[in-house]
Tab-separated table of C-alpha atoms and ligand atoms in Angstrom:
chain	number	residue	atom	x	y	z
A	1	MET	CA	215.975	-56.140	68.961
A	2	ASP	CA	212.208	-55.879	68.915
A	3	THR	CA	211.100	-53.143	71.252
A	4	THR	CA	207.379	-53.616	70.967
A	5	GLY	CA	205.791	-55.280	73.931
A	6	THR	CA	208.482	-54.522	76.470
A	7	LEU	CA	206.974	-54.077	79.908
A	8	PHE	CA	209.000	-51.082	80.992
A	9	LEU	CA	212.013	-49.639	79.223
A	10	PRO	CA	213.118	-51.104	75.883
A	11	PRO	CA	216.597	-52.683	75.615
A	12	GLN	CA	219.569	-50.333	75.704
A	13	GLY	CA	220.868	-50.254	72.137
A	14	SER	CA	223.141	-47.212	72.109
A	15	THR	CA	225.965	-45.779	74.149
A	16	MET	CA	223.612	-43.031	75.342
A	17	ALA	CA	220.829	-45.316	76.561
A	18	PRO	CA	222.390	-46.269	79.942
A	19	GLU	CA	222.920	-42.590	80.827
A	20	VAL	CA	219.366	-41.627	79.935
A	21	ASP	CA	218.011	-44.586	81.877
A	22	ALA	CA	220.170	-43.771	84.911
A	23	ALA	CA	218.688	-40.271	85.156
A	24	PHE	CA	215.191	-41.595	84.490
A	25	ASN	CA	215.458	-44.335	87.096
A	26	LEU	CA	216.951	-42.061	89.757
A	27	ILE	CA	214.117	-39.546	89.340
A	28	LEU	CA	211.555	-42.330	89.262
A	29	TYR	CA	212.753	-43.997	92.473
A	30	VAL	CA	213.206	-40.721	94.358
A	31	ALA	CA	209.675	-39.741	93.320
A	32	ILE	CA	208.287	-43.109	94.418
A	33	PHE	CA	210.072	-42.810	97.781
A	34	PHE	CA	208.692	-39.341	98.487
A	35	PHE	CA	205.252	-40.257	97.198
A	36	ILE	CA	205.032	-43.110	99.680
A	37	LEU	CA	206.501	-40.961	102.467
A	38	VAL	CA	204.082	-38.053	101.936
A	39	VAL	CA	200.985	-40.186	101.434
A	40	SER	CA	201.639	-42.430	104.414
A	41	LEU	CA	202.455	-39.493	106.700
A	42	SER	CA	199.250	-37.743	105.590
A	43	ALA	CA	197.242	-40.867	106.284
A	44	PHE	CA	198.928	-41.253	109.663
A	45	PHE	CA	198.244	-37.632	110.659
A	46	VAL	CA	194.634	-37.790	109.486
A	47	ILE	CA	194.048	-40.691	111.827
A	48	LYS	CA	196.179	-39.471	114.713
A	49	TYR	CA	194.829	-35.913	114.805
A	50	ARG	CA	191.248	-36.603	113.832
A	51	ARG	CA	188.564	-34.732	115.797
A	52	LYS	CA	187.801	-36.719	118.929
A	53	GLU	CA	184.819	-36.278	121.182
A	54	LYS	CA	186.609	-34.016	123.629
A	55	PRO	CA	189.413	-32.396	121.720
A	56	GLY	CA	192.292	-31.091	123.799
A	57	LEU	CA	193.868	-27.757	122.960
A	58	THR	CA	196.308	-27.869	120.042
A	59	SER	CA	199.709	-26.218	120.272
A	60	GLY	CA	199.674	-22.531	119.470
A	61	LYS	CA	202.981	-22.906	117.639
A	62	ASP	CA	202.437	-22.747	113.856
A	63	ARG	CA	206.012	-22.851	112.646
A	64	ASN	CA	209.023	-25.156	112.950
A	65	PHE	CA	212.028	-23.418	111.530
A	66	LYS	CA	214.362	-26.438	111.585
A	67	LEU	CA	211.807	-28.640	109.826
A	68	GLU	CA	211.285	-26.030	107.114
A	69	ILE	CA	215.017	-25.771	106.465
A	70	VAL	CA	215.242	-29.563	106.187
A	71	TRP	CA	212.402	-29.888	103.709
A	72	THR	CA	213.764	-27.094	101.596
A	73	VAL	CA	217.423	-28.065	101.516
A	74	ILE	CA	217.020	-31.814	100.875
A	75	PRO	CA	214.765	-31.427	97.789
A	76	SER	CA	217.074	-28.669	96.490
A	77	ILE	CA	220.022	-31.052	96.652
A	78	PHE	CA	218.034	-33.688	94.740
A	79	LEU	CA	217.032	-31.125	92.119
A	80	LEU	CA	220.636	-30.102	91.678
A	81	ILE	CA	221.688	-33.733	91.180
A	82	PHE	CA	218.903	-34.263	88.602
A	83	PHE	CA	219.931	-31.128	86.771
A	84	ILE	CA	223.605	-32.027	86.609
A	85	MET	CA	222.857	-35.568	85.409
A	86	GLY	CA	220.386	-34.340	82.795
A	87	PHE	CA	222.529	-31.488	81.559
A	88	ARG	CA	225.644	-33.617	81.116
A	89	THR	CA	223.736	-36.168	79.032
A	90	TYR	CA	221.997	-33.388	77.118
A	91	LEU	CA	225.360	-31.920	76.146
A	92	LYS	CA	226.672	-35.293	75.005
A	93	MET	CA	223.552	-35.882	72.930
A	94	ASN	CA	223.870	-32.512	71.244
A	95	ILE	CA	227.566	-32.483	70.440
A	96	VAL	CA	228.229	-34.762	67.487
A	97	PRO	CA	231.637	-36.476	67.670
A	98	LYS	CA	234.035	-35.194	64.990
A	99	ASP	CA	234.657	-38.595	63.391
A	100	ALA	CA	230.956	-39.397	62.998
A	101	LEU	CA	229.723	-41.072	59.814
A	102	GLU	CA	227.093	-38.856	58.216
A	103	ILE	CA	223.905	-40.300	56.750
A	104	LYS	CA	221.203	-38.170	55.192
A	105	VAL	CA	217.697	-39.067	56.339
A	106	THR	CA	214.676	-37.857	54.407
A	107	ALA	CA	211.182	-38.250	55.780
A	108	GLN	CA	208.147	-38.012	53.578
A	109	ARG	CA	204.588	-39.214	53.896
A	110	TRP	CA	204.973	-42.075	54.768
A	111	MET	CA	208.425	-43.492	54.496
A	112	TRP	CA	212.060	-42.944	55.363
A	113	THR	CA	214.859	-42.647	52.817
A	114	PHE	CA	218.514	-42.962	53.774
A	115	ASP	CA	221.402	-41.680	51.665
A	116	TYR	CA	224.865	-42.952	52.468
A	117	PRO	CA	228.267	-41.717	51.456
A	118	GLN	CA	229.290	-43.167	48.075
A	119	GLY	CA	225.826	-42.915	46.589
A	120	ALA	CA	224.072	-45.865	48.171
A	121	ASN	CA	220.543	-45.447	49.435
A	122	SER	CA	217.946	-47.494	51.235
A	123	ILE	CA	214.305	-47.123	52.143
A	124	ASN	CA	212.811	-47.770	55.582
A	125	GLU	CA	215.925	-49.599	56.687
A	126	LEU	CA	218.908	-47.705	57.984
A	127	VAL	CA	222.043	-49.830	57.912
A	128	VAL	CA	224.916	-48.729	60.139
A	129	PRO	CA	228.186	-50.155	61.441
A	130	GLU	CA	228.568	-50.977	65.137
A	131	ASN	CA	230.763	-48.945	67.492
A	132	THR	CA	230.791	-45.982	65.135
A	133	PRO	CA	229.195	-42.628	65.890
A	134	ILE	CA	226.506	-42.003	63.271
A	135	LYS	CA	225.353	-38.491	62.532
A	136	VAL	CA	221.901	-38.292	60.967
A	137	LEU	CA	221.098	-35.166	59.000
A	138	LEU	CA	217.323	-35.011	59.016
A	139	SER	CA	214.879	-33.213	56.750
A	140	SER	CA	211.365	-33.670	55.463
A	141	THR	CA	209.849	-33.097	52.037
A	142	ASP	CA	206.360	-32.366	53.334
A	143	VAL	CA	205.164	-32.116	56.936
A	144	ILE	CA	206.779	-32.510	60.354
A	145	HIS	CA	207.819	-36.047	61.231
A	146	SER	CA	209.903	-37.287	64.134
A	147	PHE	CA	212.822	-39.715	64.036
A	148	TYR	CA	212.301	-41.932	67.063
A	149	VAL	CA	214.413	-44.948	68.041
A	150	PRO	CA	213.281	-46.219	71.455
A	151	ASP	CA	216.256	-48.576	71.901
A	152	PHE	CA	218.635	-45.648	71.385
A	153	ARG	CA	216.600	-43.265	73.593
A	154	LEU	CA	216.715	-40.963	70.600
A	155	LYS	CA	213.968	-38.704	69.291
A	156	MET	CA	214.400	-35.744	66.982
A	157	ASP	CA	211.840	-33.777	64.997
A	158	VAL	CA	212.216	-33.861	61.214
A	159	LEU	CA	211.147	-30.590	59.614
A	160	PRO	CA	210.495	-29.351	56.107
A	161	ASN	CA	212.725	-26.478	54.917
A	162	ARG	CA	215.453	-26.924	57.501
A	163	TYR	CA	217.831	-29.522	58.835
A	164	THR	CA	217.916	-31.083	62.266
A	165	ILE	CA	220.768	-33.199	63.522
A	166	ALA	CA	221.058	-36.122	65.884
A	167	TRP	CA	223.666	-38.783	66.500
A	168	PHE	CA	223.986	-42.210	68.060
A	169	GLU	CA	226.437	-45.031	68.445
A	170	ALA	CA	225.123	-48.585	68.456
A	171	LYS	CA	226.946	-50.961	70.732
A	172	GLU	CA	226.520	-54.260	68.930
A	173	PRO	CA	224.997	-55.805	65.789
A	174	GLY	CA	221.233	-56.180	65.903
A	175	GLU	CA	217.942	-54.691	64.819
A	176	HIS	CA	216.073	-51.770	66.296
A	177	ASN	CA	212.700	-50.218	65.559
A	178	LEU	CA	212.455	-46.795	63.989
A	179	GLU	CA	209.172	-45.006	64.441
A	180	CYS	CA	207.666	-41.719	63.395
A	181	ALA	CA	206.690	-39.906	66.574
A	182	GLU	CA	204.861	-36.924	65.129
A	183	TYR	CA	201.357	-37.326	63.747
A	184	CYS	CA	201.759	-36.780	60.012
A	185	GLY	CA	198.492	-37.917	58.491
A	186	LYS	CA	196.717	-41.084	57.507
A	187	GLY	CA	199.785	-43.281	57.149
A	188	HIS	CA	201.530	-42.081	60.321
A	189	SER	CA	201.165	-45.370	62.169
A	190	GLN	CA	202.589	-47.207	59.138
A	191	MET	CA	205.664	-45.014	58.983
A	192	LEU	CA	207.882	-47.640	60.514
A	193	GLY	CA	211.421	-48.553	59.751
A	194	LYS	CA	214.287	-50.603	61.053
A	195	ILE	CA	217.811	-49.786	62.015
A	196	ARG	CA	220.075	-52.682	61.219
A	197	VAL	CA	223.430	-52.576	62.975
A	198	LEU	CA	226.145	-54.636	61.274
A	199	SER	CA	229.737	-55.408	62.120
A	200	LYS	CA	232.177	-53.015	60.472
A	201	GLU	CA	233.099	-55.578	57.800
A	202	GLY	CA	229.427	-56.418	57.248
A	203	TYR	CA	228.637	-52.746	56.748
A	204	ALA	CA	231.448	-52.283	54.232
A	205	ALA	CA	230.196	-55.288	52.269
A	206	TRP	CA	226.602	-54.049	52.417
A	207	LEU	CA	227.603	-50.571	51.260
A	208	GLU	CA	229.443	-51.969	48.272
A	209	LYS	CA	226.493	-54.109	47.231
A	210	ALA	CA	223.905	-51.368	47.846
A	211	GLY	CA	225.896	-48.840	45.843
A	212	THR	CA	225.606	-50.830	42.646
A	213	ALA	CA	222.446	-52.096	41.009
A	214	ASN	CA	222.880	-55.800	41.561
A	215	ALA	CA	223.723	-57.186	38.128
A	216	SER	CA	224.418	-60.759	39.126
A	217	ILE	CA	220.897	-62.021	39.772
A	218	PRO	CA	217.933	-62.389	37.391
A	219	LEU	CA	215.679	-59.331	37.044
A	220	GLU	CA	212.563	-61.013	38.364
A	221	GLN	CA	214.308	-62.220	41.506
A	222	TYR	CA	215.994	-58.849	41.957
A	223	GLY	CA	212.567	-57.206	41.676
A	224	ALA	CA	211.261	-59.389	44.491
A	225	GLU	CA	214.148	-58.154	46.623
A	226	ILE	CA	213.441	-54.521	45.774
A	227	TYR	CA	209.780	-55.036	46.616
A	228	LYS	CA	211.011	-55.697	50.148
A	229	THR	CA	214.018	-53.419	50.488
A	230	LYS	CA	212.353	-50.370	48.954
A	231	ALA	CA	209.259	-50.997	51.049
A	232	CYS	CA	206.736	-51.381	48.214
A	233	TYR	CA	205.067	-53.976	50.447
A	234	MET	CA	203.964	-51.245	52.833
A	235	CYS	CA	201.198	-50.241	50.408
A	236	HIS	CA	200.962	-52.962	47.718
A	237	THR	CA	200.176	-56.585	48.463
A	238	ILE	CA	201.148	-59.486	46.229
A	239	ASP	CA	198.282	-61.784	47.234
A	240	GLY	CA	195.400	-59.863	45.663
A	241	SER	CA	194.145	-58.244	48.873
A	242	GLY	CA	193.533	-54.511	49.091
A	243	SER	CA	195.830	-52.030	50.822
A	244	VAL	CA	196.776	-48.356	50.506
A	245	GLY	CA	197.524	-48.957	46.833
A	246	PRO	CA	196.380	-51.570	44.295
A	247	THR	CA	197.667	-55.109	44.724
A	248	PHE	CA	200.493	-56.169	42.415
A	249	LYS	CA	198.953	-59.565	41.782
A	250	GLY	CA	197.769	-59.767	38.213
A	251	ILE	CA	198.186	-56.038	37.743
A	252	TYR	CA	200.351	-56.307	34.648
A	253	GLY	CA	198.344	-56.462	31.452
A	254	HIS	CA	194.967	-55.778	33.018
A	255	GLU	CA	192.856	-52.733	32.261
A	256	ALA	CA	192.601	-50.123	34.991
A	257	THR	CA	189.968	-47.406	35.354
A	258	LEU	CA	191.432	-44.064	36.391
A	259	SER	CA	189.875	-41.561	38.756
A	260	ASP	CA	188.865	-39.390	35.795
A	261	GLY	CA	187.024	-42.289	34.157
A	262	ARG	CA	189.627	-43.066	31.499
A	263	LYS	CA	190.643	-46.663	30.973
A	264	ILE	CA	194.274	-47.582	30.458
A	265	ALA	CA	196.241	-50.763	30.012
A	266	VAL	CA	198.770	-51.464	32.736
A	267	ASP	CA	201.932	-51.914	30.704
A	268	GLU	CA	205.644	-51.286	31.197
A	269	ASN	CA	205.341	-47.571	30.572
A	270	TYR	CA	202.419	-47.111	32.937
A	271	ILE	CA	204.294	-48.945	35.703
A	272	ARG	CA	207.403	-46.885	35.102
A	273	GLU	CA	205.427	-43.657	35.133
A	274	SER	CA	203.614	-44.705	38.309
A	275	ILE	CA	206.936	-45.240	40.049
A	276	LEU	CA	208.511	-41.969	38.939
A	277	ASP	CA	205.416	-39.745	38.841
A	278	PRO	CA	202.820	-41.584	40.937
A	279	ARG	CA	200.224	-38.827	40.829
A	280	ALA	CA	200.027	-38.609	37.049
A	281	LYS	CA	197.383	-41.319	36.698
A	282	ILE	CA	195.481	-42.395	39.815
A	283	VAL	CA	193.496	-45.602	39.735
A	284	LEU	CA	189.822	-45.144	40.647
A	285	GLY	CA	189.170	-45.710	44.342
A	286	TYR	CA	192.680	-44.872	45.553
A	287	GLN	CA	194.159	-41.732	47.097
A	288	PRO	CA	197.110	-39.926	45.477
A	289	VAL	CA	199.418	-40.690	48.414
A	290	MET	CA	202.347	-42.478	46.836
A	291	PRO	CA	205.633	-40.578	47.044
A	292	THR	CA	207.766	-40.317	43.936
A	293	TYR	CA	210.715	-42.666	43.566
A	294	GLN	CA	212.440	-40.320	41.135
A	295	GLY	CA	216.135	-40.454	41.980
A	296	ARG	CA	215.570	-43.245	44.493
A	297	LEU	CA	215.503	-46.140	42.050
A	298	LYS	CA	218.004	-46.819	39.327
A	299	ASP	CA	216.853	-47.882	35.863
A	300	ARG	CA	217.855	-51.464	36.464
A	301	GLU	CA	215.830	-51.472	39.678
A	302	ILE	CA	212.753	-50.220	37.828
A	303	ASP	CA	213.291	-52.881	35.144
A	304	ALA	CA	213.508	-55.474	37.887
A	305	LEU	CA	210.268	-54.318	39.531
A	306	ILE	CA	208.466	-54.482	36.189
A	307	ALA	CA	209.788	-58.011	35.623
A	308	TYR	CA	208.636	-58.946	39.116
A	309	LEU	CA	205.117	-57.513	38.545
A	310	LYS	CA	204.852	-59.460	35.311
A	311	SER	CA	205.586	-62.661	37.207
A	312	LEU	CA	202.720	-62.104	39.661
A	313	LYS	CA	200.009	-63.553	37.493
A	314	GLU	CA	196.467	-64.027	38.622
B	401	CUA	CU1	205.702	-39.330	59.760
B	401	CUA	CU2	204.196	-39.543	61.608
């Protein structure tokens, strides 16, 4: 479900969301109630006890013991309720169920990579089965990022050099936004992903297909798919317009000027090198920001991308 543009809270996409919202709403409404009570009483007293022309004597009593007990005990009870609600949910969020399916999540400037059991991987789209606890093992290859899924009420920092863990269980098939919630540089606002929740059968079928380089469709068409699923489109357009990286339109076969002034022909080997070792040869006018896809793309996938680039003639 698309969570952008919701007026108040986004839809509840996980088993944890209703609990988090219950605590949030209780605190919110109690706060609103007391805000109105305190402000209206203050206003009332300001008017009632304002200085009149001939003020009478005020009471010499400066203390009301019963009143003080009441306004101490009642808020304490509320605080205790908030604490118990919050702590119970906090414990649930932090104890991963034993039968959880583990998926490795790697953050790097500026994309998400997901590694599944059985060797499948995906980029910027996390695919999970419904009604199954999912444990995400999070780490970063560069700076601090944050794994944030508003619909799941889930946010966990992703750190370099150590693992963090979070878990969730999605209630039904659908799509949810994944955002990076820790400023991580120029591409931070582009570091968006999706979580696609499938039925259990759908997930099994997806996993099988994702685990093998798809041999049944033509390379060029497969390349077009990879352009989307591996998120090349985040930085490279196919219509000739500029973006973070050079456009793919007409790129094959043309001569590129590198940042050190050399000129090279964009051929199969240059494209392959740019995918596996993007910082080796930077085209003039662009920043060396592309992450390496070493180990993230199979040979057939690279072949397919090259075939796809060749098809995007000017
Ligand atoms: Cu990654 Cu912000």
